Amino acid sequence: MESLFINTLMAIVSTAILVLVFWRIGLLLPKPEGKTENLRNFHCAHPPALFNKEFKCEAFYLLINIFISQSVAILLIFALMKFGADGLPYQVFDKQVGSLPFVLQVLLGLLVIDISVWIRHGFVHKFLWSFHAVHHSAKELTWLTTRRLHPVDQIVMSLIDFVILYVLGFSAEGMAGALAVKYLNNLFVHSNIVLDYPKPWKYIFVSPNMHRWHHATEKEAHDKNFCVVFAFIDYFMGTYYVPDNALPKAYGSDIAELDDIEHKSIWKELWQPFKATRGTTVAHETVKPGRSELG
Ligand SMILES: [Zn+2]
Ligand SMILES: [Zn+2]
């Protein structure tokens, strides 16, 4: 319970700091006007808005995920570790992986997490779209969009990230390092920054533009760019889509009730996926017919 309290407190403090840092960076960046001719330019995609409806919606999800989803995930992890200590195979390669230098563990951990992100993210697009569509309902990307997640989506993500690293035998420091770098890059690629990396880097690391295409409403971009750190995983798996010098025309989930920020009810949005999936598995294409042709 003590570590749960510390974790929640840390999440609130770090979030407050990040609000200020990212808001400040947004103010410093060149504004979008007249900057569309070179989309590699490091510039602001849209003016940083504080306290509009999108911001309030994303702040709501952030708080729900800090106070509820994260706590549930931690309690489940505690339960799992207690269960594991009673004889389940756990920390399988701890002698080999856990003894690696910190930097190597972080790099290896990032690779492992991002491969699992590719699998999990593809799975939720295909089979749990009604939950994951909450994340895609953002009409503009901001660093807060990172945490605009249905609690079920957030809990599944936290559990898988932790369990995979733990079972493989990473040390506590290695796990913390890899998860922190993944989280920071995830915040960066969701922020209101337009930035593509020059070749070959754009095929190696996920840029803000690469993740912008993940949120695009254009058909060619649907179910692409699942990773959050290493672009080469998407490239090798055939899900890489980052056109040069181009940006998506619009972002959204294509589900009218979720995308309509003016009229939607967040409480209804939280409850809706359970009704949609009751007794059956709702595939991505069931909810969003426009995406059915894509793999
Ligand atoms: Zn997605
Ligand atoms: Zn995203």
Short mmCIF file of C-alpha atoms and ligand atoms in Angstrom, two decimals:
data_model
loop_
_atom_site.label_atom_id
_atom_site.label_comp_id
_atom_site.label_asym_id
_atom_site.label_seq_id
_atom_site.Cartn_x
_atom_site.Cartn_y
_atom_site.Cartn_z
CA MET A 1 0.00 0.00 0.00
CA GLU A 2 2.88 2.32 0.80
CA SER A 3 4.45 1.82 -2.62
CA LEU A 4 1.04 2.35 -4.24
CA PHE A 5 0.79 5.73 -2.50
CA ILE A 6 4.38 6.64 -3.50
CA ASN A 7 3.72 5.59 -7.09
CA THR A 8 0.55 7.72 -7.30
CA LEU A 9 2.31 10.70 -5.71
CA MET A 10 5.25 10.35 -8.14
CA ALA A 11 2.84 10.14 -11.07
CA ILE A 12 1.08 13.36 -9.99
CA VAL A 13 4.32 15.28 -9.37
CA SER A 14 5.95 14.13 -12.62
CA THR A 15 2.75 14.90 -14.54
CA ALA A 16 2.58 18.42 -13.10
CA ILE A 17 6.21 19.00 -14.12
CA LEU A 18 5.56 17.59 -17.60
CA VAL A 19 2.49 19.84 -18.04
CA LEU A 20 4.71 22.88 -17.47
CA VAL A 21 7.67 21.61 -19.54
CA PHE A 22 5.62 20.56 -22.58
CA TRP A 23 3.42 23.64 -22.46
CA ARG A 24 6.52 25.81 -22.32
CA ILE A 25 8.20 23.92 -25.22
CA GLY A 26 5.00 24.39 -27.24
CA LEU A 27 5.15 28.14 -26.65
CA LEU A 28 8.80 28.33 -27.71
CA LEU A 29 8.43 26.41 -31.00
CA PRO A 30 7.79 28.27 -34.27
CA LYS A 31 4.07 28.52 -34.93
CA PRO A 32 2.45 26.60 -37.82
CA GLU A 33 1.75 29.59 -40.10
CA GLY A 34 3.80 29.38 -43.31
CA LYS A 35 5.66 26.29 -42.16
CA THR A 36 4.00 23.67 -44.33
CA GLU A 37 6.57 23.74 -47.15
CA ASN A 38 9.08 21.62 -45.25
CA LEU A 39 7.40 19.19 -42.93
CA ARG A 40 10.66 18.02 -41.45
CA ASN A 41 10.98 21.38 -39.77
CA PHE A 42 10.87 21.18 -36.04
CA HIS A 43 7.75 23.22 -35.46
CA CYS A 44 4.53 23.45 -33.58
CA ALA A 45 1.63 21.52 -35.20
CA HIS A 46 -0.98 23.69 -33.53
CA PRO A 47 -0.82 26.34 -30.83
CA PRO A 48 -0.64 24.74 -27.39
CA ALA A 49 -4.09 25.12 -25.90
CA LEU A 50 -4.72 24.94 -22.20
CA PHE A 51 -8.22 24.34 -20.88
CA ASN A 52 -10.12 23.82 -24.12
CA LYS A 53 -12.49 20.82 -24.34
CA GLU A 54 -9.87 18.47 -25.80
CA PHE A 55 -7.45 19.37 -22.99
CA LYS A 56 -10.11 18.79 -20.33
CA CYS A 57 -11.02 15.43 -21.88
CA GLU A 58 -7.39 14.31 -21.97
CA ALA A 59 -6.73 15.61 -18.43
CA PHE A 60 -9.75 13.58 -17.25
CA TYR A 61 -8.31 10.38 -18.75
CA LEU A 62 -4.89 11.20 -17.30
CA LEU A 63 -6.35 11.48 -13.79
CA ILE A 64 -8.48 8.33 -14.17
CA ASN A 65 -5.44 6.43 -15.34
CA ILE A 66 -3.18 7.72 -12.56
CA PHE A 67 -5.67 7.14 -9.76
CA ILE A 68 -7.54 4.05 -10.94
CA SER A 69 -5.93 2.15 -13.84
CA GLN A 70 -2.37 2.44 -12.56
CA SER A 71 -3.40 1.41 -9.04
CA VAL A 72 -5.35 -1.58 -10.38
CA ALA A 73 -2.37 -2.59 -12.53
CA ILE A 74 0.01 -2.33 -9.55
CA LEU A 75 -2.30 -4.40 -7.34
CA LEU A 76 -2.57 -7.04 -10.07
CA ILE A 77 1.22 -7.06 -10.42
CA PHE A 78 1.62 -7.52 -6.65
CA ALA A 79 -0.85 -10.41 -6.76
CA LEU A 80 0.98 -11.94 -9.71
CA MET A 81 4.38 -11.68 -8.03
CA LYS A 82 3.04 -13.28 -4.88
CA PHE A 83 1.54 -16.06 -6.96
CA GLY A 84 4.77 -16.39 -8.94
CA ALA A 85 6.83 -16.74 -5.78
CA ASP A 86 4.79 -19.80 -4.92
CA GLY A 87 6.24 -21.77 -7.79
CA LEU A 88 5.35 -20.23 -11.14
CA PRO A 89 8.30 -19.82 -13.51
CA TYR A 90 9.41 -16.25 -13.21
CA GLN A 91 12.63 -14.24 -13.76
CA VAL A 92 13.61 -16.93 -16.26
CA PHE A 93 16.89 -15.38 -17.50
CA ASP A 94 17.71 -13.31 -14.41
CA LYS A 95 21.31 -14.61 -14.25
CA GLN A 96 22.00 -13.67 -17.87
CA VAL A 97 19.81 -10.56 -18.37
CA GLY A 98 19.73 -9.20 -14.82
CA SER A 99 23.52 -9.08 -14.64
CA LEU A 100 23.97 -7.06 -17.86
CA PRO A 101 25.14 -3.44 -17.51
CA PHE A 102 22.31 -0.94 -16.93
CA VAL A 103 22.53 0.69 -20.39
CA LEU A 104 22.42 -2.67 -22.15
CA GLN A 105 19.42 -3.74 -20.09
CA VAL A 106 17.62 -0.51 -21.01
CA LEU A 107 18.32 -1.00 -24.74
CA LEU A 108 17.38 -4.67 -24.67
CA GLY A 109 14.32 -3.88 -22.53
CA LEU A 110 13.21 -1.22 -25.04
CA LEU A 111 13.52 -3.69 -27.90
CA VAL A 112 11.55 -6.34 -26.01
CA ILE A 113 8.82 -3.87 -24.98
CA ASP A 114 8.49 -2.45 -28.48
CA ILE A 115 8.14 -5.91 -30.07
CA SER A 116 5.42 -6.63 -27.50
CA VAL A 117 3.87 -3.20 -28.24
CA TRP A 118 3.71 -4.14 -31.93
CA ILE A 119 1.88 -7.39 -31.08
CA ARG A 120 -0.42 -5.89 -28.40
CA HIS A 121 -1.20 -2.74 -30.37
CA GLY A 122 -2.02 -4.74 -33.50
CA PHE A 123 -4.22 -7.03 -31.37
CA VAL A 124 -6.23 -4.19 -29.83
CA HIS A 125 -6.69 -2.58 -33.27
CA LYS A 126 -8.08 -5.86 -34.55
CA PHE A 127 -10.04 -7.20 -31.59
CA LEU A 128 -10.49 -4.49 -28.96
CA TRP A 129 -10.99 -1.46 -31.16
CA SER A 130 -14.00 -0.27 -29.16
CA PHE A 131 -11.66 0.30 -26.19
CA HIS A 132 -8.63 1.54 -28.12
CA ALA A 133 -10.71 3.96 -30.25
CA VAL A 134 -10.80 6.26 -27.21
CA HIS A 135 -7.08 6.91 -27.79
CA HIS A 136 -7.68 7.56 -31.49
CA SER A 137 -10.56 9.97 -30.89
CA ALA A 138 -8.11 12.87 -30.41
CA LYS A 139 -8.64 15.44 -33.16
CA GLU A 140 -5.23 16.99 -32.48
CA LEU A 141 -2.23 15.25 -30.94
CA THR A 142 -0.83 16.65 -27.71
CA TRP A 143 1.57 15.06 -25.23
CA LEU A 144 -1.51 14.39 -23.07
CA THR A 145 -2.97 12.17 -25.82
CA THR A 146 -0.41 9.57 -24.64
CA ARG A 147 -2.63 8.97 -21.60
CA ARG A 148 -5.96 9.36 -23.38
CA LEU A 149 -6.63 5.67 -22.92
CA HIS A 150 -9.64 3.70 -21.84
CA PRO A 151 -8.73 2.22 -18.40
CA VAL A 152 -8.93 -1.32 -19.83
CA ASP A 153 -6.45 -0.37 -22.56
CA GLN A 154 -4.15 1.24 -19.95
CA ILE A 155 -4.28 -1.73 -17.54
CA VAL A 156 -3.57 -4.26 -20.31
CA MET A 157 -0.63 -2.14 -21.51
CA SER A 158 0.91 -1.67 -18.04
CA LEU A 159 0.54 -5.35 -17.15
CA ILE A 160 2.06 -6.65 -20.39
CA ASP A 161 5.02 -4.22 -20.28
CA PHE A 162 5.83 -5.14 -16.69
CA VAL A 163 5.22 -8.89 -16.86
CA ILE A 164 7.32 -9.39 -20.00
CA LEU A 165 10.35 -7.59 -18.57
CA TYR A 166 9.94 -9.22 -15.18
CA VAL A 167 9.55 -12.75 -16.49
CA LEU A 168 12.57 -12.35 -18.79
CA GLY A 169 14.67 -11.52 -15.73
CA PHE A 170 15.43 -7.79 -16.03
CA SER A 171 16.64 -6.11 -12.84
CA ALA A 172 14.43 -3.47 -11.17
CA GLU A 173 16.74 -0.68 -12.44
CA GLY A 174 16.79 -2.11 -15.99
CA MET A 175 12.99 -2.36 -16.04
CA ALA A 176 12.54 1.14 -14.64
CA GLY A 177 15.02 2.57 -17.17
CA ALA A 178 13.43 0.87 -20.18
CA LEU A 179 9.87 1.79 -19.12
CA ALA A 180 10.89 5.42 -18.44
CA VAL A 181 12.57 5.85 -21.86
CA LYS A 182 9.59 4.24 -23.59
CA TYR A 183 7.19 6.56 -21.72
CA LEU A 184 9.23 9.69 -22.53
CA ASN A 185 9.44 8.81 -26.23
CA ASN A 186 5.73 8.02 -26.23
CA LEU A 187 5.04 11.50 -24.80
CA PHE A 188 7.36 13.06 -27.38
CA VAL A 189 5.77 11.34 -30.40
CA HIS A 190 2.30 12.44 -29.23
CA SER A 191 3.25 16.07 -28.56
CA ASN A 192 2.15 18.95 -30.80
CA ILE A 193 5.48 18.83 -32.61
CA VAL A 194 5.89 18.25 -36.34
CA LEU A 195 9.15 16.44 -36.91
CA ASP A 196 10.29 13.75 -39.33
CA TYR A 197 13.78 12.25 -39.07
CA PRO A 198 16.12 12.21 -42.10
CA LYS A 199 16.92 8.83 -43.70
CA PRO A 200 18.10 6.37 -42.43
CA TRP A 201 16.99 7.53 -38.96
CA LYS A 202 13.30 7.61 -39.88
CA TYR A 203 13.51 3.84 -40.45
CA ILE A 204 15.20 3.29 -37.09
CA PHE A 205 13.39 5.49 -34.56
CA VAL A 206 9.73 6.48 -34.26
CA SER A 207 9.36 10.20 -34.96
CA PRO A 208 6.42 12.46 -34.03
CA ASN A 209 5.38 12.43 -37.72
CA MET A 210 5.44 8.63 -37.80
CA HIS A 211 3.00 8.48 -34.89
CA ARG A 212 0.89 11.27 -36.43
CA TRP A 213 0.29 8.88 -39.34
CA HIS A 214 -0.80 6.20 -36.85
CA HIS A 215 -3.61 8.55 -35.78
CA ALA A 216 -4.49 9.64 -39.34
CA THR A 217 -7.97 9.19 -40.76
CA GLU A 218 -6.58 8.46 -44.26
CA LYS A 219 -7.25 4.84 -45.26
CA GLU A 220 -3.67 4.14 -46.35
CA ALA A 221 -2.49 4.87 -42.81
CA HIS A 222 -4.98 2.67 -40.96
CA ASP A 223 -3.39 -0.09 -38.86
CA LYS A 224 0.14 1.20 -39.49
CA ASN A 225 3.03 2.38 -37.26
CA PHE A 226 2.21 0.37 -34.12
CA CYS A 227 5.58 0.83 -32.38
CA VAL A 228 6.52 3.75 -30.14
CA VAL A 229 10.35 3.57 -30.07
CA PHE A 230 11.85 1.52 -32.93
CA ALA A 231 10.52 2.20 -36.44
CA PHE A 232 12.42 -0.76 -37.92
CA ILE A 233 10.07 -3.23 -36.22
CA ASP A 234 7.14 -1.77 -38.17
CA TYR A 235 9.32 -1.63 -41.29
CA PHE A 236 10.23 -5.32 -41.12
CA MET A 237 6.67 -6.33 -40.24
CA GLY A 238 5.21 -4.43 -43.21
CA THR A 239 3.26 -1.91 -41.13
CA TYR A 240 5.48 1.13 -41.75
CA TYR A 241 3.84 4.17 -43.36
CA VAL A 242 5.56 7.56 -43.24
CA PRO A 243 5.27 9.53 -46.50
CA ASP A 244 8.02 12.12 -47.02
CA ASN A 245 7.04 15.76 -46.64
CA ALA A 246 3.42 15.06 -45.90
CA LEU A 247 1.14 15.22 -42.92
CA PRO A 248 -2.27 13.63 -42.36
CA LYS A 249 -5.27 15.77 -43.28
CA ALA A 250 -7.12 14.84 -40.10
CA TYR A 251 -6.95 12.69 -36.96
CA GLY A 252 -9.71 10.70 -35.33
CA SER A 253 -11.28 7.29 -34.71
CA ASP A 254 -14.01 7.63 -37.39
CA ILE A 255 -16.56 6.83 -34.66
CA ALA A 256 -18.81 9.87 -34.65
CA GLU A 257 -19.82 9.70 -30.96
CA LEU A 258 -16.18 9.52 -29.84
CA ASP A 259 -14.79 12.13 -32.24
CA ASP A 260 -17.43 14.76 -31.51
CA ILE A 261 -15.74 16.61 -28.65
CA GLU A 262 -18.55 19.19 -28.45
CA HIS A 263 -21.35 16.73 -27.71
CA LYS A 264 -19.81 13.55 -26.36
CA SER A 265 -20.19 12.22 -22.84
CA ILE A 266 -16.95 10.85 -21.42
CA TRP A 267 -18.83 8.72 -18.87
CA LYS A 268 -20.80 7.12 -21.70
CA GLU A 269 -17.56 6.67 -23.64
CA LEU A 270 -16.07 4.76 -20.67
CA TRP A 271 -19.04 2.41 -20.46
CA GLN A 272 -19.78 1.97 -24.18
CA PRO A 273 -17.03 -0.60 -25.04
CA PHE A 274 -18.33 -3.03 -22.39
CA LYS A 275 -21.76 -2.96 -23.96
CA ALA A 276 -20.26 -3.36 -27.42
CA THR A 277 -18.19 -6.39 -26.43
CA ARG A 278 -20.72 -8.08 -24.18
CA GLY A 279 -20.89 -11.76 -25.12
CA THR A 280 -18.82 -11.32 -28.25
CA THR A 281 -15.45 -10.11 -29.41
CA VAL A 282 -15.83 -6.94 -31.41
CA ALA A 283 -13.28 -6.80 -34.18
CA HIS A 284 -11.82 -3.56 -35.42
CA GLU A 285 -13.78 -3.77 -38.67
CA THR A 286 -17.09 -4.48 -36.88
CA VAL A 287 -16.96 -1.06 -35.29
CA LYS A 288 -15.27 0.69 -38.15
CA PRO A 289 -16.38 -0.75 -41.50
CA GLY A 290 -14.14 1.70 -43.36
CA ARG A 291 -11.06 -0.14 -42.12
CA SER A 292 -12.09 -3.69 -42.99
CA GLU A 293 -9.94 -4.02 -46.10
CA LEU A 294 -6.76 -3.37 -44.16
CA GLY A 295 -4.76 -5.98 -42.37
ZN ZN B 1 -3.53 2.67 -32.07
ZN ZN B 2 -1.07 7.35 -30.09
#
